[in-house]
Every structure is written in structure tokens, then in C-alpha cells.
mmCIF file of C-alpha atoms in Angstrom:
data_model
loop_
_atom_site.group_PDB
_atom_site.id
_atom_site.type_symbol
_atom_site.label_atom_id
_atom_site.label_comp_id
_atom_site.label_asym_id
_atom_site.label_seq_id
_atom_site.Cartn_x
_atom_site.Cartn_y
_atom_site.Cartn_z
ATOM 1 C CA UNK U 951 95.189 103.426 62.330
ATOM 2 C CA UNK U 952 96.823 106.996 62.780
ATOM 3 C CA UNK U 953 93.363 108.171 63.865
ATOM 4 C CA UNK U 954 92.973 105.493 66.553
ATOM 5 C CA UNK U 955 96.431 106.231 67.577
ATOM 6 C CA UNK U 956 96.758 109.963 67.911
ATOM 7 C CA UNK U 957 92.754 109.701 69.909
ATOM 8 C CA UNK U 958 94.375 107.014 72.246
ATOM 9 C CA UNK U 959 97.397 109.142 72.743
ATOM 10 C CA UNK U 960 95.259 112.123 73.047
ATOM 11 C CA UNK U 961 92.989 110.301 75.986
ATOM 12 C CA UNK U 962 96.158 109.391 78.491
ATOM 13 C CA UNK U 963 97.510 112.627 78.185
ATOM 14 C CA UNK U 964 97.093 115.409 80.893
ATOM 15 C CA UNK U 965 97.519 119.334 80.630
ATOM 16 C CA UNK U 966 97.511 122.701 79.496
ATOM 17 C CA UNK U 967 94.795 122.459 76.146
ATOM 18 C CA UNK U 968 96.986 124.591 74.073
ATOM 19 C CA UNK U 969 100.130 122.417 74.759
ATOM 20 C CA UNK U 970 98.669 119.329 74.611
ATOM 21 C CA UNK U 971 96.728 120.334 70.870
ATOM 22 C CA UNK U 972 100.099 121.009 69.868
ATOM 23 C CA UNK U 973 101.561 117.944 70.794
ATOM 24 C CA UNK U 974 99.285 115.775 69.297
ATOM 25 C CA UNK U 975 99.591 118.113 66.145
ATOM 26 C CA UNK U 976 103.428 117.308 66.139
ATOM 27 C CA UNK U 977 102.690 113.400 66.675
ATOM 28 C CA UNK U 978 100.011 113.170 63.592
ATOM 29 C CA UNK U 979 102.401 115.398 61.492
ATOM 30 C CA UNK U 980 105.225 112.637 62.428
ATOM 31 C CA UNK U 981 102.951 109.796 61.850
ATOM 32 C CA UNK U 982 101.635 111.356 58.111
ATOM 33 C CA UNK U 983 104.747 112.265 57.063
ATOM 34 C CA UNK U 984 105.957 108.660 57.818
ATOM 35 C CA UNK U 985 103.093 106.828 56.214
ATOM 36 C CA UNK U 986 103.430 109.210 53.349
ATOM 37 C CA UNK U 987 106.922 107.755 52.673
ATOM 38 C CA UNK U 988 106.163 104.383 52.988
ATOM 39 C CA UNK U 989 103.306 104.619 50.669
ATOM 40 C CA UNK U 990 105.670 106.306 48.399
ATOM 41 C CA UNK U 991 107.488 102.826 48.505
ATOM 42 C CA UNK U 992 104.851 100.964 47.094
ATOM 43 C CA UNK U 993 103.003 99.854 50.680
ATOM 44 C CA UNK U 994 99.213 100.028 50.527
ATOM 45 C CA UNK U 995 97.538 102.682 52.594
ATOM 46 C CA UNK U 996 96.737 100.320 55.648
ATOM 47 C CA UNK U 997 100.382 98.978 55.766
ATOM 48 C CA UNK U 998 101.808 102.175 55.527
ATOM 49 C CA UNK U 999 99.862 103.853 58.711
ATOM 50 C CA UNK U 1000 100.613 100.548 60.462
ATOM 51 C CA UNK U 1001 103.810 100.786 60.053
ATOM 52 C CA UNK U 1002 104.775 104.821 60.474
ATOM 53 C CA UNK U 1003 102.915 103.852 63.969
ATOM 54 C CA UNK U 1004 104.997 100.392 65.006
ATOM 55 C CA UNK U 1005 107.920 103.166 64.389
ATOM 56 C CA UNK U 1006 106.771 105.959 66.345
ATOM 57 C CA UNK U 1007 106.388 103.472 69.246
ATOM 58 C CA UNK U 1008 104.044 101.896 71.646
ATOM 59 C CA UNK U 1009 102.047 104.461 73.588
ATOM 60 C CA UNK U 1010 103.755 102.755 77.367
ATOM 61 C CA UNK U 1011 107.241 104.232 75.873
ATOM 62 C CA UNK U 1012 105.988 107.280 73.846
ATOM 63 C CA UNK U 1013 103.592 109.220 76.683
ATOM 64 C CA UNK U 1014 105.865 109.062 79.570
ATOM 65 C CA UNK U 1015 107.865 112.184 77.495
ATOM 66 C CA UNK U 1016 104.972 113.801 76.133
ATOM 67 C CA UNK U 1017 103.431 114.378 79.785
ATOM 68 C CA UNK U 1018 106.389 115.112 80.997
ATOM 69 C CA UNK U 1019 106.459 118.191 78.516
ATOM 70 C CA UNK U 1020 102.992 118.743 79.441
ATOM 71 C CA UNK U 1021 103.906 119.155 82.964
ATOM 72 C CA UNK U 1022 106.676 121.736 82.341
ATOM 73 C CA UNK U 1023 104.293 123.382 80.460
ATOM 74 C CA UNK U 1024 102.010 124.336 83.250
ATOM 75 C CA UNK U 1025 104.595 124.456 85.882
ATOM 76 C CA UNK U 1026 105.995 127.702 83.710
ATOM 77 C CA UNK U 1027 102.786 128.656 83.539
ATOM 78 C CA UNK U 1028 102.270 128.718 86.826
ATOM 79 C CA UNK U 1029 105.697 130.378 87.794
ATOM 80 C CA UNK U 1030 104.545 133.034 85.371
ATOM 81 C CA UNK U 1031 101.241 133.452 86.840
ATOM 82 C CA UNK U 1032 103.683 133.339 90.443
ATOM 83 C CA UNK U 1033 105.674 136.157 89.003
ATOM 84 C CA UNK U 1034 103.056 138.604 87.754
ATOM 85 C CA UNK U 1035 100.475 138.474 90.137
ATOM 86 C CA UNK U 1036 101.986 138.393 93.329
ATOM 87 C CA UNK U 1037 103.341 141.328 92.896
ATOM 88 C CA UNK U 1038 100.695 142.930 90.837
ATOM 89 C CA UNK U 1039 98.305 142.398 93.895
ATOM 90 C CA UNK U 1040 100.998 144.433 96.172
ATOM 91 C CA UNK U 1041 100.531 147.230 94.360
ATOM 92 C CA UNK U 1042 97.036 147.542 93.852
ATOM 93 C CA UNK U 1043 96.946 146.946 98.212
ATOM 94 C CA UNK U 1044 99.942 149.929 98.763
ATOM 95 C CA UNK U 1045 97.681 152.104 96.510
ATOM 96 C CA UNK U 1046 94.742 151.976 98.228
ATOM 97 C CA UNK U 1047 96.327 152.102 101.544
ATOM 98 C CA UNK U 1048 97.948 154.925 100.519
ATOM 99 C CA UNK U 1049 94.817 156.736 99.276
ATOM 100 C CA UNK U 1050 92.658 155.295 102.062
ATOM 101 C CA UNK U 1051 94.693 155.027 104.900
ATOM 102 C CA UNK U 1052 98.294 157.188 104.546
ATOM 103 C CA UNK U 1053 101.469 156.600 106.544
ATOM 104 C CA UNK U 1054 100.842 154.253 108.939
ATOM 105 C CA UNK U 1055 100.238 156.093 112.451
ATOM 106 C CA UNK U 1056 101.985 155.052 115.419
ATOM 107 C CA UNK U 1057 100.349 152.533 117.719
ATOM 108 C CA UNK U 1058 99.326 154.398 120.904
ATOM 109 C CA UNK U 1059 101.099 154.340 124.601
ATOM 110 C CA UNK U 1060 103.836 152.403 123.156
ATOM 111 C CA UNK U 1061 106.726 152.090 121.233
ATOM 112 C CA UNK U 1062 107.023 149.946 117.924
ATOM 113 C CA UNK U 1063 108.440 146.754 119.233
ATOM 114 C CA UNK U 1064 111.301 145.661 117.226
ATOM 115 C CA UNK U 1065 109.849 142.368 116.787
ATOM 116 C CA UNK U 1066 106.842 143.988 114.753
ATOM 117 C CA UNK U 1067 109.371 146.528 112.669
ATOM 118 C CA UNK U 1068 110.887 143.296 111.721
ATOM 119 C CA UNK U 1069 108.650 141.345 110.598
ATOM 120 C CA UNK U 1070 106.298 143.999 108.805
ATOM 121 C CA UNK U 1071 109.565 144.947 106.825
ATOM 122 C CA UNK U 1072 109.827 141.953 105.677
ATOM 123 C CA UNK U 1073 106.315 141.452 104.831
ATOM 124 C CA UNK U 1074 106.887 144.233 102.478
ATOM 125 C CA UNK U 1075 109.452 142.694 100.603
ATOM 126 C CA UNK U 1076 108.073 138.993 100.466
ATOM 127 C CA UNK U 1077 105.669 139.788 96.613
ATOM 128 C CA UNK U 1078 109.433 141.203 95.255
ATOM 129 C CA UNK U 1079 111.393 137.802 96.779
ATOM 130 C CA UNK U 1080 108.801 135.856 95.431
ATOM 131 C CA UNK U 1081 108.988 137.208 91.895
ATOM 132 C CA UNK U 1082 112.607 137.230 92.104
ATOM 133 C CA UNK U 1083 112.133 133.156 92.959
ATOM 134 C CA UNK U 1084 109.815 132.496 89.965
ATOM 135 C CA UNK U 1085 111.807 134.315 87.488
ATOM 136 C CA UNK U 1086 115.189 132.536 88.836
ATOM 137 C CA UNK U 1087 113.166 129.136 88.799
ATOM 138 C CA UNK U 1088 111.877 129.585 85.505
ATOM 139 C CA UNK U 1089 115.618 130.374 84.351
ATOM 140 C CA UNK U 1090 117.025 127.390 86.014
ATOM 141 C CA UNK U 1091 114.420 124.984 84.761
ATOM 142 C CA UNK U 1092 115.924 126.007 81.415
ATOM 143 C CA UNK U 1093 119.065 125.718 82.121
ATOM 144 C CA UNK U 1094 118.453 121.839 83.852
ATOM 145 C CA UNK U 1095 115.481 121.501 80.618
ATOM 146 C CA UNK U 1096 118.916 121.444 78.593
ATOM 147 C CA UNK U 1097 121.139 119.529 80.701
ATOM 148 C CA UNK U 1098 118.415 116.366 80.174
ATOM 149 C CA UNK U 1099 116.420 116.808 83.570
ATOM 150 C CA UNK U 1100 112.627 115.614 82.498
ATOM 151 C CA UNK U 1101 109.182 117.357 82.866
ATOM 152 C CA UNK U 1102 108.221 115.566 85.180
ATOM 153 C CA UNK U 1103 111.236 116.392 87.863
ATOM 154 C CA UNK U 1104 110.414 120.204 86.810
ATOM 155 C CA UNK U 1105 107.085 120.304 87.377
ATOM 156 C CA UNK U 1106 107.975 119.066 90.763
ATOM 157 C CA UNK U 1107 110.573 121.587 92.043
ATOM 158 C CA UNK U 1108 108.185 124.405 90.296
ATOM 159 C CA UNK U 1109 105.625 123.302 92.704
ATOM 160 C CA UNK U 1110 107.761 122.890 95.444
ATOM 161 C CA UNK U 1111 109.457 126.749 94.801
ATOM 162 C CA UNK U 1112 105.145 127.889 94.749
ATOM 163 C CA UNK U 1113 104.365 126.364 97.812
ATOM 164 C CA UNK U 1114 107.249 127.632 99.963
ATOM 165 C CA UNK U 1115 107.096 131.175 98.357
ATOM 166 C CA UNK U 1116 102.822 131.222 98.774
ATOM 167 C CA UNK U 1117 103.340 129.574 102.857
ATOM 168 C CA UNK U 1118 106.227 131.549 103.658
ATOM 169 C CA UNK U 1119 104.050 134.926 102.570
ATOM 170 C CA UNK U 1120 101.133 133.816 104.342
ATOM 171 C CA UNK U 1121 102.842 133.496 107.564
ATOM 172 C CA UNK U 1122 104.261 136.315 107.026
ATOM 173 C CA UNK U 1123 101.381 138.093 106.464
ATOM 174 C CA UNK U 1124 99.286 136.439 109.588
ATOM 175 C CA UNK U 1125 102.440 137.165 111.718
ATOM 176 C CA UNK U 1126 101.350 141.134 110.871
ATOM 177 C CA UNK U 1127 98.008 140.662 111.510
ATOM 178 C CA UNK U 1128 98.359 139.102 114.716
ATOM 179 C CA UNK U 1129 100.998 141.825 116.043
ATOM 180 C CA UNK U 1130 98.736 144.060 114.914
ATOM 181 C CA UNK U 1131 95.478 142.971 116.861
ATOM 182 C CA UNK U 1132 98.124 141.984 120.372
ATOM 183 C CA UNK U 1133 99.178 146.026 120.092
ATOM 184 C CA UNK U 1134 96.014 148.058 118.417
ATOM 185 C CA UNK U 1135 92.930 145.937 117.245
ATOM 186 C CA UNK U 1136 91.123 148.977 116.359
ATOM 187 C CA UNK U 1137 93.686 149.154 113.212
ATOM 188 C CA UNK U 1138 92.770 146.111 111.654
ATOM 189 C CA UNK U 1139 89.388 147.811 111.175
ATOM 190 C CA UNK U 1140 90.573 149.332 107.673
ATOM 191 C CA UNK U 1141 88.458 150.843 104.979
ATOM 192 C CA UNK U 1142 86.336 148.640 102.781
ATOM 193 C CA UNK U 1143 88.933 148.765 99.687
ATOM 194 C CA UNK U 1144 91.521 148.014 101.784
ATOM 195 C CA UNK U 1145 90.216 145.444 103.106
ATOM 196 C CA UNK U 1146 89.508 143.691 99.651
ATOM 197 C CA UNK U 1147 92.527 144.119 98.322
ATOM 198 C CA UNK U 1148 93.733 142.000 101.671
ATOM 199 C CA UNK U 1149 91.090 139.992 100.498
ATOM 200 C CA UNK U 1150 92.563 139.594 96.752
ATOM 201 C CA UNK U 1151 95.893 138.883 98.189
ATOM 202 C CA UNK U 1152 94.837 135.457 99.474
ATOM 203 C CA UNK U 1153 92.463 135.034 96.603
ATOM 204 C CA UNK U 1154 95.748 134.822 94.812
ATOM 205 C CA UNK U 1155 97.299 133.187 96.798
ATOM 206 C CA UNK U 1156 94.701 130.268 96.713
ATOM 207 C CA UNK U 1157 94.784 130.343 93.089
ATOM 208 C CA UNK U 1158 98.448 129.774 93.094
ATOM 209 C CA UNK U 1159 97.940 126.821 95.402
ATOM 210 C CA UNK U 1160 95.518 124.936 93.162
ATOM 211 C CA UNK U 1161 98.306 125.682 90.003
ATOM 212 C CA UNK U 1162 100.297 123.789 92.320
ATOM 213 C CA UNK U 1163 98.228 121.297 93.493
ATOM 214 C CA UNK U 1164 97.505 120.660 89.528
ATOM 215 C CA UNK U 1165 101.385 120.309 88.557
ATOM 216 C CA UNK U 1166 102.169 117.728 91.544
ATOM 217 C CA UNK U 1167 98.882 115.924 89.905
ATOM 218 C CA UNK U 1168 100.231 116.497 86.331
ATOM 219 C CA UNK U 1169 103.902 114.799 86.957
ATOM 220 C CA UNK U 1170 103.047 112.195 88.925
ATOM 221 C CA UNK U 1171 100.994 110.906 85.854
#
């Protein structure tokens, strides 16, 4: 009966494999330990795995908590995958600009517009903002993890902090690209590993989006 239990439990569950493996561990640990003690009593084998499992509770009241760990499982892992990469990917794009490419030149017959200065600036800083976000998020899930808010409400706001960080850097970013083809085209023609490192960046920033996509899935389970 603990068999048929822990495979049911195991089938209506959704997320990370590691988590989840150790999850069911816990539950069959619970449920042995449980039918150990009522054999111990005198109950027969059958009667004793029947009844550690009408005491765990029915799977309706026991896998709404489970997935809800399940889904603040992934949503730090994807906060952690927010954290390291984004940045990670800004370097490896500044070094090869600056190998490839140098200080930025001037654009020709015309001033920097302040508009441009602006925005490019902050285009800069967006991969540090967005770590800074991830790391604060995954310290306040914590602290709310504590105060009794579910898995299911975290994995939410995690995936609601990666899709305004990932959309707010990609407009950023297209805001520079299209100031920079209105006041030299020419310049967007960079050299090749330039170019895919621009490339990576969205890479990454796709990847993030379908970690995100994934925890929305994962608590609304």
C-alpha cells in the first residue's frame, strides 16, 4: 500500500527531479517509519501500511504543500540562474568589445544626444540591477518562506521579479540599438564575436523566460 501510495503521489507531482526524488524520499521514510511502529504493536503487515497511510493523509490534502515546495524550488533556481548569468553574459560582451572594438568612437557630424547618453548608461547597469533583484528576491522569499507565505505564492512573485527584470533589459537594450541605427547604422555592423555575444545575451534571456514560463506552470498546479 506504501508503494501504491508514494507512485500515486509521485505521478501528480511537478518539478525540479532532484527536489521532487527527495520529497518522495521524505514521504516513504514517514510512511516506513510509521508502519514500522504499528507493526511493532502487534498489527499485521497490511494493516500497518494501511494505516501509517490513512495518517499521513489523503493525497487532495497532502500534494497541495508538496508542489508548493516544488515550485519554490525552481523559482530559486531560476533566480539563481537570473543572478549568475545575466551578468556573466555582460562580461563576456564588454570583453570582446573591448578587444574587438575599443572605446566607443563618437558618432560623426553630431553631438551625442542626451537622450542616447541616457539610455546607453543605463543599459550598462541593467545585468548589475538585475542581479541585485534576484539576490534581494531570493532573500525576501526567505524571509516571507518563514513568515508562512506558500510555494506556490513564491513561485509567482519569482516569476513576476524574472519577467520585469528580462523585459525591462530588453527594451533597454532595443532602445540602444535603435538610437544607434537613427544616428550611425554603419556601427551596428560589429565584429563577428561581438556580435555573438549580443547574440548570447538574448539566448539568455530566452532561457530565463522559459524558467519563468515553467514556474507560473509549476504553481498554478
Amino acid at each position: 500500500m506504501i508503494d501504491s501510495y508514494v507512485g500515486e503521489l509521485d505521478g501528480r507531482l511537478r518539478g525540479p527531479a532532484a527536489a521532487k526524488a527527495d520529497l518522495l524520499a521524505e514521504a516513504r521514510d514517514s510512511l516506513d517509519d510509521a508502519a514500522e511502529r504499528h507493526r511493532d504493536h502487534g498489527l499485521s503487515a497490511e494493516e500497518a501500511e494501511r494505516r501509517a497511510v490513512e495518517e499521513f493523509g489523503p493525497l487532495t490534502a497532502v500534494v497541495p504543500g508538496y508542489q508548493g515546495e516544488l515550485a519554490a524550488a525552481h523559482a530559486a533556481t531560476m533566480l539563481r540562474t537570473l543572478m549568475v548569468l545575466i551578468p556573466l553574459t555582460n562580461v563576456v560582451w564588454e570583453l570582446n568589445r573591448m578587444f574587438w572594438i575599443g572605446p566607443w568612437p563618437s558618432f560623426p557630424g553630431t553631438p551625442t544626444p542626451a537622450w542616447y547618453k541616457v539610455v546607453s548608461q543605463a543599459n550598462g547597469y541593467v545585468p548589475w540591477v538585475i542581479t541585485a533583484g534576484a539576490a534581494g528576491s531570493l532573500l525576501v522569499g526567505r524571509l516571507l518562506s518563514r513568515r508562512g507565505v506558500g510555494g506556490m505564492a513564491l513561485g509567482r512573485l519569482a516569476a513576476a521579479v524574472a519577467v520585469t527584470c528580462v523585459g525591462f533589459a530588453i527594451v533597454l537594450n532595443l532602445a540602444v540599438i535603435t538610437g544607434t541605427a537613427v544616428l550611425d547604422a554603419p556601427r551596428l555592423l560589429m565584429p563577428a564575436p561581438v556580435m555573438a555575444a549580443t547574440l548570447l545575451f538574448y539566448v539568455v534571456f530566452f532561457r530565463v523566460g522559459l524558467l519563468a514560463k515553467r514556474c507560473l506552470a509549476l504553481s498554478a498546479v
